[in-house]
Coordinates of C-alpha atoms in Angstrom, one line a residue:
X1 CA -67.3 45.4 -45.7
X2 CA -66.0 44.3 -42.3
X3 CA -68.6 44.2 -39.5
X4 CA -66.4 46.4 -37.2
X5 CA -67.1 49.3 -39.6
X6 CA -70.8 49.3 -38.7
X7 CA -72.4 50.9 -35.6
X8 CA -75.5 48.7 -35.9
X9 CA -77.0 45.7 -37.8
X10 CA -80.1 47.8 -38.3
X11 CA -81.0 51.5 -38.1
X12 CA -84.7 52.3 -38.1
X13 CA -85.5 55.9 -39.0
X14 CA -88.7 56.9 -37.3
X15 CA -90.2 55.7 -34.0
X16 CA -93.9 55.5 -34.9
X17 CA -96.0 52.4 -34.7
X18 CA -94.0 50.9 -37.6
X19 CA -90.6 52.0 -36.6
X20 CA -90.6 51.2 -32.9
X21 CA -92.2 47.8 -33.4
X22 CA -89.6 47.0 -36.1
X23 CA -86.8 48.1 -33.8
X24 CA -88.0 45.9 -30.9
X25 CA -88.6 42.8 -33.1
X26 CA -85.1 43.1 -34.6
X27 CA -83.6 43.4 -31.1
X28 CA -85.6 40.4 -30.0
X29 CA -84.1 38.4 -32.9
X30 CA -80.5 39.4 -31.8
X31 CA -79.8 42.3 -34.0
X32 CA -77.9 45.4 -32.7
X33 CA -80.4 48.2 -33.3
X34 CA -80.4 52.0 -33.4
X35 CA -83.7 53.9 -33.8
X36 CA -83.5 57.6 -35.0
X37 CA -86.4 59.8 -34.3
X38 CA -86.5 63.6 -35.0
X39 CA -89.2 64.4 -32.5
X40 CA -91.2 62.1 -30.1
X41 CA -91.3 58.4 -29.6
X42 CA -94.6 57.0 -30.9
X43 CA -94.7 59.2 -34.0
X44 CA -97.9 60.7 -35.4
X45 CA -100.2 57.9 -34.2
X46 CA -99.3 58.3 -30.5
X47 CA -98.6 62.0 -30.3
X48 CA -101.1 63.6 -32.8
X49 CA -103.3 60.8 -34.2
X50 CA -104.8 57.6 -33.0
X51 CA -104.2 57.8 -29.2
X52 CA -104.9 61.5 -28.4
X53 CA -108.0 61.5 -30.6
X54 CA -109.3 58.3 -28.9
X55 CA -108.7 59.9 -25.5
X56 CA -110.8 62.9 -26.6
X57 CA -113.5 60.6 -28.0
X58 CA -113.6 58.7 -24.7
X59 CA -114.4 62.0 -22.9
X60 CA -117.1 62.9 -25.4
X61 CA -118.7 59.4 -25.0
X62 CA -118.6 59.6 -21.2
X63 CA -120.3 63.0 -21.3
X64 CA -123.0 61.5 -23.5
X65 CA -123.4 58.6 -21.1
X66 CA -123.9 60.9 -18.1
X67 CA -126.4 63.1 -19.9
X68 CA -128.3 59.9 -20.9
X69 CA -128.2 58.4 -17.5
X70 CA -131.9 59.0 -16.8
X71 CA -132.8 56.3 -19.4
X72 CA -131.1 53.8 -17.1
X73 CA -132.8 55.0 -14.0
X74 CA -129.8 56.9 -12.8
X75 CA -130.4 60.4 -11.4
X76 CA -127.7 63.0 -12.0
X77 CA -128.2 66.2 -10.1
X78 CA -126.6 69.5 -11.0
X79 CA -125.2 70.8 -14.3
X80 CA -123.4 68.2 -16.5
X81 CA -120.7 69.8 -18.7
X82 CA -117.3 69.3 -20.1
X83 CA -114.2 70.5 -18.3
X84 CA -112.1 71.1 -21.4
X85 CA -108.8 71.7 -19.6
X86 CA -109.2 68.6 -17.6
X87 CA -110.1 66.6 -20.7
X88 CA -107.0 67.8 -22.5
X89 CA -104.7 67.2 -19.5
X90 CA -106.0 63.6 -19.3
X91 CA -105.4 63.2 -23.0
X92 CA -101.8 64.5 -22.5
X93 CA -101.2 62.1 -19.6
X94 CA -102.3 59.1 -21.7
X95 CA -99.9 60.2 -24.5
X96 CA -97.0 60.8 -22.2
X97 CA -97.5 57.4 -20.4
X98 CA -97.5 55.6 -23.7
X99 CA -94.5 57.5 -24.9
X100 CA -92.6 56.6 -21.8
X101 CA -93.6 53.0 -22.2
X102 CA -91.8 52.9 -25.6
X103 CA -88.7 54.4 -24.1
X104 CA -88.7 51.7 -21.4
X105 CA -89.1 49.0 -24.0
X106 CA -86.2 50.4 -25.9
X107 CA -84.0 50.2 -22.8
X108 CA -85.2 46.7 -22.0
X109 CA -84.3 45.5 -25.5
X110 CA -81.0 47.3 -25.7
X111 CA -82.0 49.6 -28.4
X112 CA -80.2 52.9 -28.7
X113 CA -82.5 55.9 -29.3
X114 CA -80.9 58.8 -31.2
X115 CA -82.8 62.1 -31.4
X116 CA -82.4 64.1 -34.6
X117 CA -83.0 64.3 -38.4
X118 CA -81.4 61.6 -40.5
X119 CA -79.8 62.3 -43.9
X120 CA -78.2 59.6 -46.1
X121 CA -74.6 60.2 -47.3
X122 CA -74.5 56.7 -48.9
X123 CA -76.5 53.4 -48.6
X124 CA -74.8 52.5 -45.4
X125 CA -74.3 55.9 -43.7
X126 CA -76.6 58.6 -42.3
X127 CA -75.8 61.8 -40.6
X128 CA -78.1 62.7 -37.7
X129 CA -78.5 66.4 -36.9
X130 CA -80.0 67.7 -33.6
X131 CA -79.7 71.4 -33.1
X132 CA -76.0 72.2 -33.7
X133 CA -74.8 68.6 -33.1
X134 CA -74.1 66.1 -35.9
X135 CA -73.5 62.3 -35.6
X136 CA -72.5 59.9 -38.3
X137 CA -74.0 56.4 -38.0
X138 CA -73.2 53.4 -40.2
X139 CA -75.3 50.3 -40.5
X140 CA -75.7 47.2 -42.5
X141 CA -79.4 47.7 -43.1
X142 CA -82.0 50.4 -42.7
X143 CA -85.8 50.6 -42.4
X144 CA -87.4 53.8 -43.5
X145 CA -90.4 54.5 -41.2
X146 CA -90.7 58.3 -41.2
X147 CA -94.4 58.3 -41.5
X148 CA -96.5 61.2 -43.0
X149 CA -97.6 64.7 -42.2
X150 CA -100.8 66.6 -42.7
X151 CA -101.1 69.0 -45.6
X152 CA -103.2 72.1 -46.2
X153 CA -105.6 71.9 -49.1
X154 CA -105.7 74.9 -51.4
X155 CA -109.1 76.5 -50.8
X156 CA -109.6 79.9 -52.4
X157 CA -109.4 82.5 -49.7
X158 CA -108.3 80.1 -47.0
X159 CA -104.9 81.3 -45.7
X160 CA -102.9 80.9 -42.5
X161 CA -102.7 78.1 -39.9
X162 CA -103.6 77.5 -36.3
X163 CA -103.4 81.2 -35.3
X164 CA -105.9 82.1 -38.0
X165 CA -108.2 79.2 -36.9
X166 CA -107.4 77.0 -39.8
X167 CA -106.8 73.6 -38.1
X168 CA -105.4 70.3 -39.2
X169 CA -105.9 67.0 -37.2
X170 CA -102.7 67.8 -35.4
X171 CA -104.2 71.1 -34.2
X172 CA -107.5 69.5 -33.3
X173 CA -105.8 67.1 -30.7
X174 CA -104.1 70.1 -29.2
X175 CA -107.0 72.5 -29.5
X176 CA -106.7 75.6 -27.3
X177 CA -110.5 76.0 -27.0
X178 CA -113.9 74.6 -27.9
X179 CA -115.1 76.4 -31.0
X180 CA -118.7 77.5 -31.1
X181 CA -118.9 76.6 -34.8
X182 CA -116.7 74.5 -36.9
X183 CA -116.6 73.4 -40.5
X184 CA -114.8 70.1 -41.2
X185 CA -113.7 69.4 -44.7
X186 CA -113.5 65.6 -45.3
X187 CA -116.0 62.9 -44.3
X188 CA -113.4 60.1 -43.9
X189 CA -112.3 58.6 -40.6
X190 CA -110.5 61.8 -39.5
X191 CA -113.4 64.2 -40.3
X192 CA -116.1 61.9 -38.8
X193 CA -114.2 61.3 -35.6
X194 CA -113.5 65.0 -34.9
X195 CA -117.0 65.9 -36.0
X196 CA -118.4 63.5 -33.5
X197 CA -116.0 64.7 -30.7
X198 CA -116.5 68.4 -31.1
X199 CA -120.3 68.1 -31.6
X200 CA -120.5 66.1 -28.4
X201 CA -118.7 68.7 -26.3
X202 CA -120.8 71.6 -27.6
X203 CA -119.5 72.7 -31.0
X204 CA -122.0 73.3 -33.9
X205 CA -120.4 71.1 -36.6
X206 CA -120.8 71.2 -40.4
X207 CA -119.2 68.2 -42.0
X208 CA -118.5 68.5 -45.8
X209 CA -117.6 65.5 -47.9
X210 CA -117.1 65.6 -51.7
X211 CA -118.3 62.0 -52.3
X212 CA -122.0 61.0 -52.1
X213 CA -121.6 59.3 -48.7
X214 CA -119.4 59.5 -45.6
X215 CA -116.5 57.1 -45.3
X216 CA -115.7 56.8 -49.0
X217 CA -112.9 54.3 -48.5
X218 CA -112.6 51.2 -50.7
X219 CA -113.0 48.9 -47.7
X220 CA -116.2 50.4 -46.5
X221 CA -119.7 49.5 -47.7
X222 CA -121.8 52.4 -49.0
X223 CA -124.4 51.3 -46.5
X224 CA -122.0 52.0 -43.6
X225 CA -121.4 55.6 -44.7
X226 CA -125.1 56.2 -45.3
X227 CA -126.0 54.8 -41.9
X228 CA -123.3 56.8 -40.1
X229 CA -124.5 60.0 -41.9
X230 CA -128.0 59.5 -40.6
X231 CA -126.8 58.8 -37.0
X232 CA -124.4 61.8 -36.9
X233 CA -127.3 63.9 -38.3
X234 CA -129.5 62.8 -35.4
X235 CA -126.7 63.8 -33.0
X236 CA -126.8 67.3 -34.4
X237 CA -124.1 67.4 -37.0
X238 CA -124.9 69.1 -40.3
X239 CA -123.8 66.4 -42.8
X240 CA -123.2 67.8 -46.3
X241 CA -122.3 65.0 -48.7
X242 CA -121.8 65.4 -52.5
X243 CA -120.6 68.9 -51.6
X244 CA -117.4 70.9 -51.6
X245 CA -115.9 73.9 -49.9
X246 CA -115.8 76.3 -52.9
X247 CA -114.2 79.3 -51.2
X248 CA -114.0 81.2 -47.9
X249 CA -113.8 84.7 -46.7
X250 CA -112.3 86.1 -43.5
X251 CA -115.2 87.0 -41.1
X252 CA -113.7 88.7 -38.1
X253 CA -111.7 86.1 -36.2
X254 CA -113.5 83.3 -38.1
X255 CA -114.5 82.3 -41.6
X256 CA -117.4 82.6 -43.9
X257 CA -117.6 79.4 -45.9
X258 CA -119.4 78.9 -49.2
X259 CA -120.4 75.2 -49.5
X260 CA -121.5 74.1 -53.0
X261 CA -123.6 71.1 -53.9
X262 CA -124.4 71.1 -57.5
X263 CA -125.9 74.5 -58.4
X264 CA -126.9 75.2 -54.8
X265 CA -124.7 77.2 -52.5
X266 CA -124.9 77.4 -48.7
X267 CA -123.2 80.0 -46.6
X268 CA -121.8 78.8 -43.2
X269 CA -120.1 81.1 -40.7
X270 CA -117.7 79.3 -38.4
X271 CA -115.0 80.0 -35.9
X272 CA -112.7 77.2 -37.1
X273 CA -112.1 75.4 -40.4
X274 CA -110.7 71.9 -39.8
X275 CA -109.0 70.3 -42.8
X276 CA -109.6 66.6 -42.4
X277 CA -108.1 65.3 -45.6
X278 CA -104.6 65.1 -47.1
X279 CA -101.3 63.6 -45.9
X280 CA -97.8 63.5 -47.5
X281 CA -94.9 61.1 -46.9
X282 CA -92.0 62.5 -44.9
X283 CA -89.2 62.1 -47.4
X284 CA -87.9 65.6 -47.9
X285 CA -84.3 66.5 -47.1
X286 CA -83.0 63.0 -46.6
X287 CA -81.1 62.6 -49.9
X288 CA -83.1 59.4 -50.6
X289 CA -83.0 59.8 -54.4
X290 CA -79.3 60.6 -54.1
X291 CA -78.5 57.1 -52.9
X292 CA -80.8 55.3 -55.4
X293 CA -84.1 55.2 -53.5
X294 CA -86.9 55.6 -56.0
X295 CA -89.8 58.0 -55.0
X296 CA -93.2 58.1 -56.5
X297 CA -96.0 60.7 -56.2
X298 CA -97.1 59.5 -52.7
X299 CA -93.8 58.3 -51.1
X300 CA -91.1 55.7 -51.2
X301 CA -91.4 53.0 -53.9
X302 CA -90.9 49.4 -52.7
X303 CA -89.9 46.6 -55.1
X304 CA -92.7 44.3 -53.9
X305 CA -94.5 43.3 -50.7
X306 CA -91.3 42.2 -49.0
X307 CA -90.9 46.0 -48.4
X308 CA -87.5 46.1 -50.0
X309 CA -86.7 49.4 -51.8
X310 CA -84.5 49.6 -55.0
X311 CA -81.5 49.8 -52.6
X312 CA -81.3 46.2 -51.4
X313 CA -80.2 46.9 -47.8
X314 CA -83.0 49.5 -47.3
X315 CA -86.6 48.7 -46.6
X316 CA -89.6 51.0 -46.2
X317 CA -92.8 50.6 -44.1
X318 CA -95.9 52.5 -43.1
X319 CA -97.2 55.8 -44.3
X320 CA -93.9 56.7 -46.0
X321 CA -94.6 54.2 -48.8
X322 CA -97.9 56.0 -49.6
X323 CA -99.8 52.8 -49.6
X324 CA -102.1 52.0 -46.7
X325 CA -101.9 54.6 -43.9
X326 CA -102.9 52.6 -40.9
X327 CA -100.9 52.2 -37.7
X328 CA -101.5 48.5 -37.4
X329 CA -100.4 48.0 -41.0
X330 CA -97.2 49.8 -40.3
X331 CA -96.5 47.6 -37.3
X332 CA -97.1 44.4 -39.3
X333 CA -95.0 45.7 -42.2
X334 CA -92.2 46.4 -39.7
X335 CA -92.3 42.8 -38.4
X336 CA -92.2 41.4 -42.0
X337 CA -89.4 43.7 -43.0
X338 CA -87.3 42.7 -40.0
X339 CA -87.9 39.0 -40.7
X340 CA -86.5 39.5 -44.2
X341 CA -83.5 41.5 -43.0
X342 CA -82.5 39.3 -40.0
X343 CA -83.4 35.9 -41.4
X344 CA -82.8 36.6 -45.1
X345 CA -86.3 35.6 -45.7
X346 CA -88.6 36.6 -48.6
X347 CA -91.7 37.0 -46.6
X348 CA -94.5 39.2 -48.0
X349 CA -97.2 41.2 -46.4
X350 CA -100.7 39.8 -46.9
X351 CA -102.8 42.9 -47.7
X352 CA -106.0 41.0 -48.2
X353 CA -106.9 40.9 -44.5
X354 CA -106.6 44.4 -43.0
X355 CA -109.2 45.6 -40.5
X356 CA -110.2 49.2 -41.0
X357 CA -111.8 51.0 -38.1
X358 CA -113.5 54.4 -37.4
X359 CA -114.0 55.5 -33.8
X360 CA -117.1 57.5 -34.0
X361 CA -120.1 56.6 -31.7
X362 CA -121.3 54.3 -33.0
X363 CA -118.1 52.8 -34.4
X364 CA -117.5 51.5 -37.9
X365 CA -115.3 48.6 -39.0
X366 CA -114.6 46.5 -42.1
X367 CA -112.3 43.7 -43.3
X368 CA -112.1 42.1 -46.7
X369 CA -113.9 43.2 -49.8
X370 CA -117.3 44.8 -50.2
X371 CA -120.3 43.3 -52.0
X372 CA -119.7 45.5 -55.1
X373 CA -116.1 44.6 -55.3
X374 CA -116.8 40.9 -54.9
X375 CA -119.3 41.1 -57.8
X376 CA -116.7 43.0 -59.9
X377 CA -114.2 40.2 -59.2
X378 CA -116.7 37.7 -60.6
X379 CA -117.9 36.0 -57.5
X380 CA -121.4 34.6 -57.2
X381 CA -122.1 36.5 -54.0
X382 CA -124.4 35.8 -51.1
X383 CA -125.0 38.4 -48.4
X384 CA -126.1 38.2 -44.8
X385 CA -127.2 41.0 -42.5
X386 CA -128.2 41.5 -38.9
X387 CA -129.2 44.7 -37.0
X388 CA -128.0 45.1 -33.4
X389 CA -131.4 46.5 -32.3
X390 CA -133.1 43.1 -31.9
X391 CA -130.6 41.6 -29.5
X392 CA -130.9 41.7 -25.8
X393 CA -127.5 43.1 -25.0
X394 CA -128.0 46.0 -27.4
X395 CA -131.4 46.8 -25.7
X396 CA -130.0 46.5 -22.2
X397 CA -127.2 48.9 -22.9
X398 CA -129.2 51.3 -25.2
X399 CA -126.7 50.6 -28.1
X400 CA -129.2 49.6 -30.7
X401 CA -127.8 51.5 -33.8
X402 CA -126.1 49.7 -36.6
X403 CA -125.7 46.4 -38.3
X404 CA -123.4 43.6 -39.4
X405 CA -123.1 42.7 -43.0
X406 CA -121.3 39.5 -44.3
X407 CA -120.2 39.0 -47.9
X408 CA -119.5 35.5 -49.0
X409 CA -119.0 33.3 -52.0
X410 CA -122.1 31.2 -52.7
X411 CA -120.8 27.8 -53.8
X412 CA -118.3 27.0 -51.0
X413 CA -119.4 29.7 -48.6
X414 CA -116.0 31.3 -48.2
X415 CA -116.2 34.5 -46.2
X416 CA -115.0 37.4 -48.4
X417 CA -115.8 40.5 -46.3
X418 CA -117.5 41.6 -43.1
X419 CA -118.7 45.1 -42.5
X420 CA -120.1 46.6 -39.3
X421 CA -121.4 49.8 -37.8
X422 CA -122.4 49.8 -34.1
X423 CA -121.2 49.9 -30.5
X424 CA -117.8 48.1 -30.0
X425 CA -117.5 47.0 -33.6
X426 CA -113.8 47.9 -33.7
X427 CA -113.3 45.1 -31.2
X428 CA -115.9 42.7 -32.8
X429 CA -114.3 42.9 -36.2
X430 CA -111.3 40.7 -35.2
X431 CA -113.5 37.5 -35.3
X432 CA -114.0 38.3 -39.0
X433 CA -110.3 39.1 -39.5
X434 CA -109.4 35.6 -38.3
X435 CA -112.2 34.1 -40.4
X436 CA -110.7 35.7 -43.6
X437 CA -107.2 34.9 -42.7
X438 CA -108.1 31.2 -42.3
X439 CA -110.3 31.2 -45.3
X440 CA -113.2 30.1 -43.2
X441 CA -116.6 29.3 -44.6
X442 CA -120.1 30.3 -43.5
X443 CA -120.7 26.8 -42.2
X444 CA -117.7 27.1 -39.8
X445 CA -118.7 30.6 -38.6
X446 CA -122.4 29.8 -38.2
X447 CA -121.5 26.6 -36.3
X448 CA -119.4 28.5 -33.8
X449 CA -121.1 29.2 -30.4
X450 CA -121.3 32.9 -29.5
X451 CA -122.1 33.9 -26.0
X452 CA -125.5 35.3 -24.9
X453 CA -126.2 38.1 -24.3
X454 CA -123.5 39.9 -26.3
X455 CA -123.2 42.3 -29.2
X456 CA -121.4 39.4 -31.0
X457 CA -124.7 37.6 -31.4
X458 CA -125.4 40.0 -34.3
X459 CA -122.2 38.7 -36.0
X460 CA -123.4 35.1 -35.6
X461 CA -126.8 36.1 -37.0
X462 CA -125.2 37.8 -40.1
X463 CA -123.2 34.6 -40.8
X464 CA -126.4 32.5 -40.3
X465 CA -128.3 34.9 -42.6
X466 CA -125.7 34.5 -45.3
X467 CA -126.0 30.7 -44.9
X468 CA -129.7 31.0 -45.3
X469 CA -130.9 30.1 -41.8
X470 CA -131.0 33.1 -39.6
X471 CA -132.9 32.4 -36.4
X472 CA -134.2 35.9 -35.6
X473 CA -134.9 37.2 -39.1
X474 CA -138.5 38.5 -39.4

């Protein structure tokens, strides 16, 4: 087909962390790019997920710091409390600033931003609808980056949405008030982060998780979930693991919740029920199957880790594939997909080295495989561990909770996984990410100087412990 029949070399559908990064990289490589977004630049991550929730967490942490100031010899006179309106306005400003930044990057890189909902008419053509206006766009290649949306779990008796005080994570980051009492269903990253936030600003929180421990994700060690459960419990959250929300009844403006754990039943009255589990890929209404895109139960099917779909000129990245729903994974997948489109490469995503982070206080992070998974794979495993509490920086800053755990292969010392819970570990984890990416051994890591006094000394100690010569081990 002649080039003059195309409006762009690449159309990216969706401007979340996968889509906007893919669009910019393609433009950097010389492609003519259009990005179609039905709502806001930045997608779920920027507007309803990662960024607004972290802004709220930052306010909760700062309140905790001020309340705890006396421990540091700092006197705070007068009442210390949260100004919820100011907190939410600050959150909105952060989001709007970031959103504007993406728009500026699009202009700088010559990317056309088209607002509206895209529907395919054939493998090279979409129709974009915005209100009553329709535009036809033709392109050589497409990247599907539509992301995912929250879903409501079917709980007997639980009906309605935000107006009936049944919230999703989207509602939580735009909360109209601070609930007095809240039940959060789901003890994964979303549930734990909102549990920490609302508990810190005055809500009585009950956190219900079906699995035996919090953070029941494949990349997290059981010990991390156990430790986080204990710490959140000390902070005042009622953690109920191995439990389920069996049913609810309307109780005035709120809800009476029946929480079951085995044969035992606990009745919890709350103002708000927050559903912290369940997302679905945004694939409806786009005629994807009509042009040959294969869909599976959780999203768009890709042929392999090159991210190509069963339609050769169309790729899919991020949450819409139903694979790993992390913003940084979507961004990396976008860069890989663009390399394959623009350069005709056959590059594949390396999914072995993905940092997974939870932004409670303390934070939780992991990369690589767990001790149990390593044993299942047949490795002769050696483990090293170090608690933050013994190190000077942790004592000085009163951030003593948590530990670092290293999982390695015994014979050659290759680092297989690193798992942390503690202050700033979502930043500390990247040393481990690089170690796994470069297939580093314990000898290399233990022989690398770490500054004193820092929280990173615990990382060094864990590597040394795995190698059999920890300095500070009692």
